[in-house]
C-alpha cells in the first residue's frame, strides 16, 4: 500500500478531536493502533522533539482523525489499516526523539480501554512482523 501525503491532513488535528476519536474507536481499532497514536500524541507535547518531527506527527494524527482517507474508517477490519500504517511509519521516523517515559505513559493509558491480555498483544510495535 502506498502511503498518502498525510501532511495534507495536518489541519485536521486538534487535541479534542484526537481524544474523541480514540475513545470512539479504541476497541474496534485495537490496542496497537491506539498505542501508536498515544505515543505520537504524547511525543507531540514534549519539548525534546524537533519542530520538524512535531509537524510530521501532527500530519499523521490529523490523517487518523480525518474521515476522508485512503480506506474509509467505516469499512470493517480494513478501514483502520491505513491509519495504522501511517502511524507506524511516523513512529519509525521520529523514534529516536521519543522519551521512554512517553512509551510508559502511553502503555498506562491503554488500560482505560483494554484489558491486560489485549495490552500484552501490542508487543514491540516497531519490530518487523513475520
PDB file of C-alpha atoms in Angstrom:
ATOM      1  CA  UNK A   1       0.000   0.000   0.000  1.00  0.00           C
ATOM      2  CA  UNK A   2       1.317   3.431  -0.927  1.00  0.00           C
ATOM      3  CA  UNK A   3       1.073   5.969   1.853  1.00  0.00           C
ATOM      4  CA  UNK A   4      -0.861   9.149   1.073  1.00  0.00           C
ATOM      5  CA  UNK A   5       0.511  12.633   1.618  1.00  0.00           C
ATOM      6  CA  UNK A   6      -0.623  12.646   5.214  1.00  0.00           C
ATOM      7  CA  UNK A   7       0.927  16.099   5.785  1.00  0.00           C
ATOM      8  CA  UNK A   8      -2.054  17.500   3.912  1.00  0.00           C
ATOM      9  CA  UNK A   9      -4.107  16.353   6.918  1.00  0.00           C
ATOM     10  CA  UNK A  10      -2.210  18.470   9.461  1.00  0.00           C
ATOM     11  CA  UNK A  11      -5.065  20.967   9.621  1.00  0.00           C
ATOM     12  CA  UNK A  12      -7.423  18.157  10.695  1.00  0.00           C
ATOM     13  CA  UNK A  13      -5.621  17.639  14.014  1.00  0.00           C
ATOM     14  CA  UNK A  14      -6.926  19.000  17.283  1.00  0.00           C
ATOM     15  CA  UNK A  15      -6.446  17.650  20.796  1.00  0.00           C
ATOM     16  CA  UNK A  16     -10.197  17.484  21.391  1.00  0.00           C
ATOM     17  CA  UNK A  17     -10.913  15.601  18.168  1.00  0.00           C
ATOM     18  CA  UNK A  18      -7.998  13.251  18.866  1.00  0.00           C
ATOM     19  CA  UNK A  19      -9.355  12.354  22.316  1.00  0.00           C
ATOM     20  CA  UNK A  20     -12.893  11.890  20.959  1.00  0.00           C
ATOM     21  CA  UNK A  21     -11.741   9.681  18.078  1.00  0.00           C
ATOM     22  CA  UNK A  22      -9.543   7.473  20.278  1.00  0.00           C
ATOM     23  CA  UNK A  23     -12.356   6.969  22.787  1.00  0.00           C
ATOM     24  CA  UNK A  24     -14.822   6.191  19.977  1.00  0.00           C
ATOM     25  CA  UNK A  25     -12.683   3.711  18.019  1.00  0.00           C
ATOM     26  CA  UNK A  26     -10.445   2.216  20.700  1.00  0.00           C
ATOM     27  CA  UNK A  27     -11.904  -1.301  20.853  1.00  0.00           C
ATOM     28  CA  UNK A  28     -12.525  -1.536  17.115  1.00  0.00           C
ATOM     29  CA  UNK A  29      -9.081  -0.176  16.234  1.00  0.00           C
ATOM     30  CA  UNK A  30      -7.196  -2.440  18.594  1.00  0.00           C
ATOM     31  CA  UNK A  31      -4.506  -1.819  21.154  1.00  0.00           C
ATOM     32  CA  UNK A  32      -1.685  -1.491  18.593  1.00  0.00           C
ATOM     33  CA  UNK A  33      -3.246   1.451  16.739  1.00  0.00           C
ATOM     34  CA  UNK A  34      -4.273   3.193  19.955  1.00  0.00           C
ATOM     35  CA  UNK A  35      -0.821   2.659  21.466  1.00  0.00           C
ATOM     36  CA  UNK A  36       0.928   4.096  18.392  1.00  0.00           C
ATOM     37  CA  UNK A  37      -1.437   7.083  18.384  1.00  0.00           C
ATOM     38  CA  UNK A  38      -0.889   7.725  22.087  1.00  0.00           C
ATOM     39  CA  UNK A  39       2.897   7.575  21.765  1.00  0.00           C
ATOM     40  CA  UNK A  40       2.749  10.131  18.957  1.00  0.00           C
ATOM     41  CA  UNK A  41       0.260  12.302  20.841  1.00  0.00           C
ATOM     42  CA  UNK A  42       2.416  12.407  23.989  1.00  0.00           C
ATOM     43  CA  UNK A  43       5.568  12.931  21.914  1.00  0.00           C
ATOM     44  CA  UNK A  44       3.896  15.938  20.313  1.00  0.00           C
ATOM     45  CA  UNK A  45       3.610  17.511  23.771  1.00  0.00           C
ATOM     46  CA  UNK A  46       7.312  17.020  24.570  1.00  0.00           C
ATOM     47  CA  UNK A  47       9.745  19.913  24.397  1.00  0.00           C
ATOM     48  CA  UNK A  48      12.510  17.426  23.499  1.00  0.00           C
ATOM     49  CA  UNK A  49      11.126  16.849  19.983  1.00  0.00           C
ATOM     50  CA  UNK A  50      12.087  18.949  16.963  1.00  0.00           C
ATOM     51  CA  UNK A  51       9.560  21.141  15.197  1.00  0.00           C
ATOM     52  CA  UNK A  52      10.034  19.062  12.044  1.00  0.00           C
ATOM     53  CA  UNK A  53       9.126  15.860  13.903  1.00  0.00           C
ATOM     54  CA  UNK A  54       6.147  17.592  15.508  1.00  0.00           C
ATOM     55  CA  UNK A  55       4.919  18.640  12.046  1.00  0.00           C
ATOM     56  CA  UNK A  56       5.103  15.039  10.828  1.00  0.00           C
ATOM     57  CA  UNK A  57       3.279  13.826  13.949  1.00  0.00           C
ATOM     58  CA  UNK A  58       0.519  16.416  13.501  1.00  0.00           C
ATOM     59  CA  UNK A  59       0.071  15.268   9.901  1.00  0.00           C
ATOM     60  CA  UNK A  60      -0.199  11.619  10.947  1.00  0.00           C
ATOM     61  CA  UNK A  61      -2.639  12.298  13.776  1.00  0.00           C
ATOM     62  CA  UNK A  62      -4.675  14.566  11.503  1.00  0.00           C
ATOM     63  CA  UNK A  63      -4.840  11.728   8.980  1.00  0.00           C
ATOM     64  CA  UNK A  64      -6.057   9.363  11.684  1.00  0.00           C
ATOM     65  CA  UNK A  65      -8.762  11.799  12.793  1.00  0.00           C
ATOM     66  CA  UNK A  66      -9.960  12.601   9.286  1.00  0.00           C
ATOM     67  CA  UNK A  67     -12.859  10.519   7.995  1.00  0.00           C
ATOM     68  CA  UNK A  68     -11.534  11.101   4.469  1.00  0.00           C
ATOM     69  CA  UNK A  69      -8.565   8.832   3.924  1.00  0.00           C
ATOM     70  CA  UNK A  70      -7.390   6.087   1.587  1.00  0.00           C
ATOM     71  CA  UNK A  71      -9.519   3.369   3.194  1.00  0.00           C
ATOM     72  CA  UNK A  72     -12.586   4.881   4.918  1.00  0.00           C
ATOM     73  CA  UNK A  73     -12.698   4.035   8.632  1.00  0.00           C
ATOM     74  CA  UNK A  74     -16.277   2.787   8.303  1.00  0.00           C
ATOM     75  CA  UNK A  75     -15.131  -0.269   6.315  1.00  0.00           C
ATOM     76  CA  UNK A  76     -14.944  -3.142   8.825  1.00  0.00           C
ATOM     77  CA  UNK A  77     -11.463  -4.503   9.596  1.00  0.00           C
ATOM     78  CA  UNK A  78      -9.679  -2.821   6.664  1.00  0.00           C
ATOM     79  CA  UNK A  79     -10.877   0.694   7.496  1.00  0.00           C
ATOM     80  CA  UNK A  80      -8.189   1.429  10.035  1.00  0.00           C
ATOM     81  CA  UNK A  81      -5.245  -0.386   8.423  1.00  0.00           C
ATOM     82  CA  UNK A  82      -4.132   2.699   6.516  1.00  0.00           C
ATOM     83  CA  UNK A  83      -4.287   4.750   9.715  1.00  0.00           C
ATOM     84  CA  UNK A  84      -2.090   2.191  11.485  1.00  0.00           C
ATOM     85  CA  UNK A  85       0.362   2.152   8.555  1.00  0.00           C
ATOM     86  CA  UNK A  86       0.723   5.947   8.690  1.00  0.00           C
ATOM     87  CA  UNK A  87       1.155   5.959  12.477  1.00  0.00           C
ATOM     88  CA  UNK A  88       3.802   3.214  12.375  1.00  0.00           C
ATOM     89  CA  UNK A  89       5.626   4.939   9.519  1.00  0.00           C
ATOM     90  CA  UNK A  90       5.822   8.184  11.501  1.00  0.00           C
ATOM     91  CA  UNK A  91       6.795   6.355  14.694  1.00  0.00           C
ATOM     92  CA  UNK A  92       9.764   4.855  12.855  1.00  0.00           C
ATOM     93  CA  UNK A  93      10.766   8.283  11.510  1.00  0.00           C
ATOM     94  CA  UNK A  94      10.692  10.025  14.895  1.00  0.00           C
ATOM     95  CA  UNK A  95      11.550   7.103  17.203  1.00  0.00           C
ATOM     96  CA  UNK A  96      14.932   8.446  18.331  1.00  0.00           C
ATOM     97  CA  UNK A  97      13.198  11.518  19.787  1.00  0.00           C
ATOM     98  CA  UNK A  98      10.713   9.525  21.847  1.00  0.00           C
ATOM     99  CA  UNK A  99      11.386   9.507  25.566  1.00  0.00           C
ATOM    100  CA  UNK A 100      10.943   6.099  27.292  1.00  0.00           C
ATOM    101  CA  UNK A 101       8.656   7.842  29.793  1.00  0.00           C
ATOM    102  CA  UNK A 102       6.288   8.659  26.936  1.00  0.00           C
ATOM    103  CA  UNK A 103       6.169   4.993  25.951  1.00  0.00           C
ATOM    104  CA  UNK A 104       5.254   4.083  29.539  1.00  0.00           C
ATOM    105  CA  UNK A 105       2.665   6.874  29.711  1.00  0.00           C
ATOM    106  CA  UNK A 106       1.026   5.525  26.554  1.00  0.00           C
ATOM    107  CA  UNK A 107       1.030   1.963  27.918  1.00  0.00           C
ATOM    108  CA  UNK A 108      -0.576   3.035  31.175  1.00  0.00           C
ATOM    109  CA  UNK A 109      -3.280   4.978  29.295  1.00  0.00           C
ATOM    110  CA  UNK A 110      -4.176   1.817  27.325  1.00  0.00           C
ATOM    111  CA  UNK A 111      -5.649   0.319  30.497  1.00  0.00           C
ATOM    112  CA  UNK A 112      -8.536   2.758  30.111  1.00  0.00           C
ATOM    113  CA  UNK A 113      -9.816   0.850  27.066  1.00  0.00           C
ATOM    114  CA  UNK A 114      -8.073  -2.550  27.071  1.00  0.00           C
ATOM    115  CA  UNK A 115      -7.536  -5.439  29.453  1.00  0.00           C
ATOM    116  CA  UNK A 116      -4.089  -6.876  30.268  1.00  0.00           C
ATOM    117  CA  UNK A 117      -4.316  -9.591  27.609  1.00  0.00           C
ATOM    118  CA  UNK A 118      -5.092  -7.061  24.863  1.00  0.00           C
ATOM    119  CA  UNK A 119      -2.298  -4.781  26.050  1.00  0.00           C
ATOM    120  CA  UNK A 120       0.161  -7.690  26.002  1.00  0.00           C
ATOM    121  CA  UNK A 121      -0.585  -8.131  22.283  1.00  0.00           C
ATOM    122  CA  UNK A 122       0.954  -4.782  21.338  1.00  0.00           C
ATOM    123  CA  UNK A 123       4.426  -6.263  21.745  1.00  0.00           C
ATOM    124  CA  UNK A 124       7.151  -4.196  20.171  1.00  0.00           C
ATOM    125  CA  UNK A 125       5.289  -2.192  17.580  1.00  0.00           C
ATOM    126  CA  UNK A 126       8.460  -1.279  15.757  1.00  0.00           C
ATOM    127  CA  UNK A 127       9.702  -4.835  15.392  1.00  0.00           C
ATOM    128  CA  UNK A 128       9.314  -6.259  11.875  1.00  0.00           C
ATOM    129  CA  UNK A 129       6.312  -8.547  11.558  1.00  0.00           C
ATOM    130  CA  UNK A 130       6.817 -12.151  10.476  1.00  0.00           C
TER     131      UNK A 130
END
